[in-house]
PDB file of C-alpha atoms in Angstrom:
ATOM      1  CA  LEU A   1      -9.605   2.162 -85.454  1.00  0.00           C
ATOM      2  CA  ARG A   2     -12.579   3.566 -83.823  1.00  0.00           C
ATOM      3  CA  VAL A   3     -14.557   2.414 -81.213  1.00  0.00           C
ATOM      4  CA  ALA A   4     -17.579   3.714 -79.795  1.00  0.00           C
ATOM      5  CA  ALA A   5     -19.457   2.441 -76.576  1.00  0.00           C
ATOM      6  CA  SER A   6     -23.120   2.094 -76.856  1.00  0.00           C
ATOM      7  CA  PRO A   7     -25.402   3.580 -74.399  1.00  0.00           C
ATOM      8  CA  CYS A   8     -25.991   0.226 -72.889  1.00  0.00           C
ATOM      9  CA  SER A   9     -22.420  -0.590 -72.184  1.00  0.00           C
ATOM     10  CA  ALA A  10     -21.838   2.758 -70.573  1.00  0.00           C
ATOM     11  CA  GLY A  11     -24.765   2.639 -68.119  1.00  0.00           C
ATOM     12  CA  LEU A  12     -23.391  -1.144 -67.273  1.00  0.00           C
ATOM     13  CA  LEU A  13     -19.783   0.640 -66.240  1.00  0.00           C
ATOM     14  CA  ARG A  14     -21.441   2.875 -64.236  1.00  0.00           C
ATOM     15  CA  PHE A  15     -23.481   0.651 -62.278  1.00  0.00           C
ATOM     16  CA  LEU A  16     -20.385  -1.731 -61.790  1.00  0.00           C
ATOM     17  CA  ALA A  17     -18.304   1.334 -60.586  1.00  0.00           C
ATOM     18  CA  LEU A  18     -21.331   1.829 -58.206  1.00  0.00           C
ATOM     19  CA  ILE A  19     -21.163  -1.650 -56.717  1.00  0.00           C
ATOM     20  CA  PHE A  20     -17.536  -1.351 -56.273  1.00  0.00           C
ATOM     21  CA  ALA A  21     -17.783   1.852 -54.261  1.00  0.00           C
ATOM     22  CA  VAL A  22     -20.319   0.594 -52.399  1.00  0.00           C
ATOM     23  CA  VAL A  23     -18.428  -2.502 -51.449  1.00  0.00           C
ATOM     24  CA  THR A  24     -15.453  -0.782 -50.575  1.00  0.00           C
ATOM     25  CA  THR A  25     -16.934   1.468 -48.427  1.00  0.00           C
ATOM     26  CA  TRP A  26     -18.762  -1.513 -46.405  1.00  0.00           C
ATOM     27  CA  LEU A  27     -15.584  -3.245 -46.117  1.00  0.00           C
ATOM     28  CA  PHE A  28     -13.841   0.010 -44.708  1.00  0.00           C
ATOM     29  CA  ILE A  29     -16.409   0.537 -42.053  1.00  0.00           C
ATOM     30  CA  ARG A  30     -15.990  -2.817 -40.776  1.00  0.00           C
ATOM     31  CA  GLU A  31     -12.543  -3.015 -40.551  1.00  0.00           C
ATOM     32  CA  TYR A  32     -12.792   0.095 -38.344  1.00  0.00           C
ATOM     33  CA  ILE A  33     -15.490  -0.815 -36.185  1.00  0.00           C
ATOM     34  CA  ASN A  34     -13.691  -4.027 -35.411  1.00  0.00           C
ATOM     35  CA  PHE A  35     -10.422  -2.253 -34.539  1.00  0.00           C
ATOM     36  CA  SER A  36     -12.138   0.121 -32.247  1.00  0.00           C
ATOM     37  CA  MET A  37     -13.821  -2.622 -30.407  1.00  0.00           C
ATOM     38  CA  LYS A  38     -10.143  -4.239 -29.743  1.00  0.00           C
ATOM     39  CA  THR A  39      -8.613  -3.605 -26.369  1.00  0.00           C
ATOM     40  CA  LEU A  40      -5.703  -1.137 -26.700  1.00  0.00           C
ATOM     41  CA  ARG A  41      -2.813  -2.361 -24.122  1.00  0.00           C
ATOM     42  CA  LEU A  42      -0.340   0.546 -23.135  1.00  0.00           C
ATOM     43  CA  PRO A  43       3.417  -0.129 -22.609  1.00  0.00           C
ATOM     44  CA  ARG A  44       4.043  -1.041 -18.887  1.00  0.00           C
ATOM     45  CA  TRP A  45       5.798   2.156 -18.379  1.00  0.00           C
ATOM     46  CA  MET A  46       2.868   4.255 -19.341  1.00  0.00           C
ATOM     47  CA  GLY A  47       1.012   2.032 -17.163  1.00  0.00           C
ATOM     48  CA  GLU A  48       3.004   2.699 -14.303  1.00  0.00           C
ATOM     49  CA  TRP A  49       3.298   6.425 -14.984  1.00  0.00           C
ATOM     50  CA  ALA A  50      -0.618   6.914 -15.238  1.00  0.00           C
ATOM     51  CA  SER A  51      -1.109   4.937 -11.845  1.00  0.00           C
ATOM     52  CA  GLN A  52       1.221   7.452 -10.083  1.00  0.00           C
ATOM     53  CA  LEU A  53      -1.512   9.975 -11.370  1.00  0.00           C
ATOM     54  CA  VAL A  54      -4.194   8.541  -9.319  1.00  0.00           C
ATOM     55  CA  LYS A  55      -3.783   9.568  -5.519  1.00  0.00           C
ATOM     56  CA  THR A  56      -4.170   6.664  -3.314  1.00  0.00           C
ATOM     57  CA  LYS A  57      -4.639   7.374   0.663  1.00  0.00           C
ATOM     58  CA  CYS A  58      -1.053   7.033   2.395  1.00  0.00           C
ATOM     59  CA  GLY A  59       0.579   6.800  -1.143  1.00  0.00           C
ATOM     60  CA  LEU A  60      -0.182   3.016  -1.561  1.00  0.00           C
ATOM     61  CA  SER A  61       0.235   1.096  -4.709  1.00  0.00           C
ATOM     62  CA  LYS A  62      -3.383   0.456  -5.042  1.00  0.00           C
ATOM     63  CA  SER A  63      -6.749   2.054  -3.421  1.00  0.00           C
ATOM     64  CA  CYS A  64      -8.355   0.038  -0.358  1.00  0.00           C
ATOM     65  CA  PRO A  65     -11.767  -0.981  -0.737  1.00  0.00           C
ATOM     66  CA  ASP A  66     -14.402   1.210   0.996  1.00  0.00           C
ATOM     67  CA  ASN A  67     -14.764  -0.935   4.043  1.00  0.00           C
ATOM     68  CA  TYR A  68     -11.015  -0.739   4.602  1.00  0.00           C
ATOM     69  CA  PHE A  69      -8.853   1.357   6.219  1.00  0.00           C
ATOM     70  CA  ALA A  70      -5.628   2.382   4.634  1.00  0.00           C
ATOM     71  CA  PHE A  71      -2.226   2.217   6.328  1.00  0.00           C
ATOM     72  CA  LYS A  72       1.556   2.447   5.929  1.00  0.00           C
ATOM     73  CA  ILE A  73       3.807   1.926   8.758  1.00  0.00           C
ATOM     74  CA  VAL A  74       7.837   2.601   8.280  1.00  0.00           C
ATOM     75  CA  SER A  75      10.284   1.871  10.968  1.00  0.00           C
ATOM     76  CA  GLY A  76      13.273   3.879  12.004  1.00  0.00           C
ATOM     77  CA  ALA A  77      16.579   4.289  10.396  1.00  0.00           C
ATOM     78  CA  ALA A  78      18.991   3.317  13.130  1.00  0.00           C
ATOM     79  CA  ASN A  79      18.905   5.877  15.842  1.00  0.00           C
ATOM     80  CA  VAL A  80      18.991   8.721  13.123  1.00  0.00           C
ATOM     81  CA  VAL A  81      15.910   8.869  11.400  1.00  0.00           C
ATOM     82  CA  GLY A  82      12.550   8.364  13.288  1.00  0.00           C
ATOM     83  CA  PRO A  83       9.739   6.081  12.256  1.00  0.00           C
ATOM     84  CA  THR A  84       6.668   7.353  10.309  1.00  0.00           C
ATOM     85  CA  MET A  85       2.913   5.880  10.230  1.00  0.00           C
ATOM     86  CA  CYS A  86       0.017   6.890   7.902  1.00  0.00           C
ATOM     87  CA  PHE A  87      -3.552   5.794   8.658  1.00  0.00           C
ATOM     88  CA  GLU A  88      -6.329   7.101   6.350  1.00  0.00           C
ATOM     89  CA  ASP A  89      -4.086   9.330   4.676  1.00  0.00           C
ATOM     90  CA  GLN A  90      -3.171  10.980   7.924  1.00  0.00           C
ATOM     91  CA  MET A  91       0.293  11.457   8.869  1.00  0.00           C
ATOM     92  CA  ILE A  92       1.734  10.611  12.406  1.00  0.00           C
ATOM     93  CA  ASN A  93       5.036  12.515  12.978  1.00  0.00           C
ATOM     94  CA  ARG A  94       8.205  10.696  13.556  1.00  0.00           C
ATOM     95  CA  ALA A  95       8.872   9.445  16.946  1.00  0.00           C
ATOM     96  CA  LYS A  96       6.579  11.950  18.535  1.00  0.00           C
ATOM     97  CA  GLY A  97       2.570  10.589  17.933  1.00  0.00           C
ATOM     98  CA  GLU A  98       1.280  14.044  16.396  1.00  0.00           C
ATOM     99  CA  ASP A  99       1.003  15.500  13.176  1.00  0.00           C
ATOM    100  CA  LYS A 100       2.339  18.900  11.867  1.00  0.00           C
ATOM    101  CA  ASP A 101       0.394  21.093  14.135  1.00  0.00           C
ATOM    102  CA  GLY A 102       0.795  18.722  17.446  1.00  0.00           C
ATOM    103  CA  GLN A 103      -2.634  17.765  17.429  1.00  0.00           C
ATOM    104  CA  PRO A 104      -4.043  13.885  17.093  1.00  0.00           C
ATOM    105  CA  SER A 105      -3.716  13.293  13.465  1.00  0.00           C
ATOM    106  CA  PHE A 106      -6.964  11.034  13.016  1.00  0.00           C
ATOM    107  CA  PRO A 107     -10.427  11.373  14.771  1.00  0.00           C
ATOM    108  CA  GLN A 108     -10.793   9.014  17.777  1.00  0.00           C
ATOM    109  CA  MET A 109      -6.673   8.151  17.424  1.00  0.00           C
ATOM    110  CA  THR A 110      -4.437   7.743  20.464  1.00  0.00           C
ATOM    111  CA  SER A 111      -0.657   8.296  19.163  1.00  0.00           C
ATOM    112  CA  THR A 112       2.070   8.099  21.590  1.00  0.00           C
ATOM    113  CA  SER A 113       5.644   7.410  21.398  1.00  0.00           C
ATOM    114  CA  PHE A 114       7.812   5.544  24.387  1.00  0.00           C
ATOM    115  CA  PHE A 115      11.265   5.742  25.339  1.00  0.00           C
ATOM    116  CA  VAL A 116      11.176   2.788  27.756  1.00  0.00           C
ATOM    117  CA  SER A 117      14.055   2.308  30.142  1.00  0.00           C
ATOM    118  CA  PRO A 118      14.219  -0.543  32.093  1.00  0.00           C
ATOM    119  CA  PRO A 119      12.930  -1.592  34.819  1.00  0.00           C
ATOM    120  CA  ASP A 120      10.507   0.907  34.360  1.00  0.00           C
ATOM    121  CA  ALA A 121       8.277  -0.105  31.283  1.00  0.00           C
ATOM    122  CA  SER A 122       4.908   0.554  33.092  1.00  0.00           C
ATOM    123  CA  PRO A 123       3.715   3.636  31.070  1.00  0.00           C
ATOM    124  CA  LEU A 124       3.610   1.508  27.655  1.00  0.00           C
ATOM    125  CA  ALA A 125       2.285  -1.495  29.817  1.00  0.00           C
ATOM    126  CA  LYS A 126      -0.581   0.605  30.853  1.00  0.00           C
ATOM    127  CA  PHE A 127      -0.971   1.979  27.445  1.00  0.00           C
ATOM    128  CA  LEU A 128      -1.504  -1.478  25.803  1.00  0.00           C
ATOM    129  CA  LYS A 129      -3.731  -2.878  28.665  1.00  0.00           C
ATOM    130  CA  GLU A 130      -6.045   0.155  28.146  1.00  0.00           C
ATOM    131  CA  ILE A 131      -6.533  -0.761  24.425  1.00  0.00           C
ATOM    132  CA  SER A 132      -9.988  -1.510  23.901  1.00  0.00           C
ATOM    133  CA  GLU A 133     -11.334  -4.201  21.397  1.00  0.00           C
ATOM    134  CA  ASP A 134     -12.735  -1.669  18.651  1.00  0.00           C
ATOM    135  CA  MET A 135      -9.167  -0.360  18.381  1.00  0.00           C
ATOM    136  CA  LEU A 136      -6.483  -1.112  15.655  1.00  0.00           C
ATOM    137  CA  VAL A 137      -2.932  -0.633  17.217  1.00  0.00           C
ATOM    138  CA  LEU A 138      -0.049   0.496  14.776  1.00  0.00           C
ATOM    139  CA  VAL A 139       3.567  -0.426  15.918  1.00  0.00           C
ATOM    140  CA  ALA A 140       7.253   1.034  14.586  1.00  0.00           C
ATOM    141  CA  SER A 141      10.513   0.129  16.150  1.00  0.00           C
ATOM    142  CA  TYR A 142      13.228   2.766  16.604  1.00  0.00           C
ATOM    143  CA  ASP A 143      16.739   2.486  18.123  1.00  0.00           C
ATOM    144  CA  ASP A 144      16.888  -0.605  20.297  1.00  0.00           C
ATOM    145  CA  PRO A 145      13.483  -1.597  21.522  1.00  0.00           C
ATOM    146  CA  GLY A 146      14.008  -5.186  21.990  1.00  0.00           C
ATOM    147  CA  THR A 147      15.978  -5.017  24.942  1.00  0.00           C
ATOM    148  CA  LYS A 148      13.604  -2.393  26.523  1.00  0.00           C
ATOM    149  CA  MET A 149      10.592  -4.758  26.624  1.00  0.00           C
ATOM    150  CA  ASN A 150       9.988  -6.990  29.747  1.00  0.00           C
ATOM    151  CA  ASP A 151       8.129 -10.270  29.694  1.00  0.00           C
ATOM    152  CA  GLU A 152       4.835  -8.456  30.372  1.00  0.00           C
ATOM    153  CA  ILE A 153       5.055  -6.142  27.326  1.00  0.00           C
ATOM    154  CA  ARG A 154       6.044  -9.040  24.963  1.00  0.00           C
ATOM    155  CA  LYS A 155       2.962 -10.915  26.145  1.00  0.00           C
ATOM    156  CA  LEU A 156       0.697  -7.756  25.596  1.00  0.00           C
ATOM    157  CA  PHE A 157       1.938  -7.407  22.090  1.00  0.00           C
ATOM    158  CA  SER A 158       1.309 -11.241  21.540  1.00  0.00           C
ATOM    159  CA  ASN A 159      -2.178 -10.989  22.656  1.00  0.00           C
ATOM    160  CA  LEU A 160      -2.634  -8.202  19.768  1.00  0.00           C
ATOM    161  CA  GLY A 161      -1.767 -10.534  17.140  1.00  0.00           C
ATOM    162  CA  SER A 162       2.246 -10.157  17.141  1.00  0.00           C
ATOM    163  CA  THR A 163       4.064 -13.300  16.167  1.00  0.00           C
ATOM    164  CA  HIS A 164       7.828 -11.632  16.475  1.00  0.00           C
ATOM    165  CA  ALA A 165       7.253  -9.690  19.892  1.00  0.00           C
ATOM    166  CA  LYS A 166       8.413 -12.454  21.996  1.00  0.00           C
ATOM    167  CA  GLN A 167      11.676 -12.592  19.781  1.00  0.00           C
ATOM    168  CA  LEU A 168      12.542  -9.007  19.628  1.00  0.00           C
ATOM    169  CA  GLY A 169      15.898  -8.799  20.674  1.00  0.00           C
ATOM    170  CA  PHE A 170      19.034  -6.322  20.329  1.00  0.00           C
ATOM    171  CA  ARG A 171      18.499  -3.428  17.721  1.00  0.00           C
ATOM    172  CA  ASP A 172      16.115  -5.557  15.542  1.00  0.00           C
ATOM    173  CA  SER A 173      13.694  -3.708  13.371  1.00  0.00           C
ATOM    174  CA  TRP A 174      10.045  -4.491  13.815  1.00  0.00           C
ATOM    175  CA  VAL A 175       6.519  -3.072  12.362  1.00  0.00           C
ATOM    176  CA  PHE A 176       3.465  -4.163  13.328  1.00  0.00           C
ATOM    177  CA  LEU A 177      -0.659  -3.681  12.900  1.00  0.00           C
ATOM    178  CA  GLY A 178      -2.510  -5.783  15.316  1.00  0.00           C
ATOM    179  CA  ALA A 179      -5.818  -5.623  17.754  1.00  0.00           C
ATOM    180  CA  GLN A 180      -7.280  -7.093  20.759  1.00  0.00           C
ATOM    181  CA  ASN A 181      -8.611 -10.638  20.827  1.00  0.00           C
ATOM    182  CA  LEU A 182      -7.541 -11.811  17.295  1.00  0.00           C
ATOM    183  CA  LYS A 183      -8.888 -15.229  16.637  1.00  0.00           C
ATOM    184  CA  SER A 184      -5.327 -15.691  14.793  1.00  0.00           C
ATOM    185  CA  LYS A 185      -1.982 -13.998  14.417  1.00  0.00           C
ATOM    186  CA  SER A 186      -2.097 -10.540  12.620  1.00  0.00           C
ATOM    187  CA  PRO A 187      -1.115 -10.858   8.797  1.00  0.00           C
ATOM    188  CA  PHE A 188       0.306  -7.495   9.239  1.00  0.00           C
ATOM    189  CA  GLU A 189       3.734  -7.429  10.640  1.00  0.00           C
ATOM    190  CA  GLN A 190       7.307  -7.826   9.274  1.00  0.00           C
ATOM    191  CA  PHE A 191      10.599  -8.470  11.483  1.00  0.00           C
ATOM    192  CA  LEU A 192      14.251  -7.899  10.732  1.00  0.00           C
ATOM    193  CA  LYS A 193      17.060  -9.399  12.765  1.00  0.00           C
ATOM    194  CA  ASN A 194      20.018  -7.359  13.673  1.00  0.00           C
ATOM    195  CA  ASN A 195      23.086  -9.158  11.827  1.00  0.00           C
ATOM    196  CA  PRO A 196      26.477  -7.452  11.620  1.00  0.00           C
ATOM    197  CA  GLU A 197      27.110  -9.316   8.413  1.00  0.00           C
ATOM    198  CA  THR A 198      24.100  -8.228   6.671  1.00  0.00           C
ATOM    199  CA  ASN A 199      22.936  -4.584   8.510  1.00  0.00           C
ATOM    200  CA  LYS A 200      22.665  -1.906   6.301  1.00  0.00           C
ATOM    201  CA  TYR A 201      23.176   0.908   8.929  1.00  0.00           C
ATOM    202  CA  ASP A 202      26.536  -0.776  10.520  1.00  0.00           C
ATOM    203  CA  GLY A 203      25.035  -1.549  13.937  1.00  0.00           C
ATOM    204  CA  TRP A 204      21.314  -1.721  12.691  1.00  0.00           C
ATOM    205  CA  PRO A 205      19.515  -3.360  10.090  1.00  0.00           C
ATOM    206  CA  GLU A 206      17.553  -1.475   7.386  1.00  0.00           C
ATOM    207  CA  LEU A 207      14.066   0.281   8.015  1.00  0.00           C
ATOM    208  CA  LEU A 208      11.242  -1.858   7.387  1.00  0.00           C
ATOM    209  CA  GLU A 209       7.896  -0.475   5.277  1.00  0.00           C
ATOM    210  CA  LEU A 210       4.546  -2.247   5.694  1.00  0.00           C
ATOM    211  CA  GLU A 211       1.560  -0.992   3.989  1.00  0.00           C
ATOM    212  CA  GLY A 212      -1.786  -2.218   3.115  1.00  0.00           C
ATOM    213  CA  CYS A 213      -5.603  -2.217   3.768  1.00  0.00           C
ATOM    214  CA  VAL A 214      -7.144  -3.845   6.884  1.00  0.00           C
ATOM    215  CA  PRO A 215     -10.767  -4.373   7.246  1.00  0.00           C
ATOM    216  CA  ARG A 216     -12.850  -1.700   9.395  1.00  0.00           C
ATOM    217  CA  LYS A 217     -14.202  -4.746  11.484  1.00  0.00           C
ATOM    218  CA  VAL A 218     -11.497  -7.140  12.509  1.00  0.00           C
TER     219      VAL A 218
END
């Protein structure tokens, strides 16, 4: 049997093939565009890894807004490891109130450590009284500050916005950020009671870490 296609039939086939190619191409392009516009979600571990590549001040988990200061306060561990502070990415050396070069670690910053011995707590009281209203106060405990604080010092810390200064006791851990004449208590404070049954370091509780962003105008 012999079959021959007429010129008309061959033209029709070529036309249908062209239509098929155009429709197929259009469908491919539409699906590609839709796919490209979808939001791709990375696995959680990849997101955490990527966030570590973005440097933040004081190593915070997220950057602070432009009108906020970044800070991190870490209390001492027992009487062995001293406390550390970071303010706007400037480190204050452990229990020395100075940076690596022994110089003030931030412009207009006054940093001091007090080894208070009762009954003479006057240096610390004097320091707290001289704090002006436009200054922030960062505090980290070390060793045993609770039994060294008299009523006057506890009241001065309370005036800076502290909730726990009045109850700070033997070897308690404490970190705090405050300012003069706050309208309410400071939201930047952590306190851990010395408890022989739960202490991490024998006679001392574990260290405390406080970090965050504080408004430039409190």
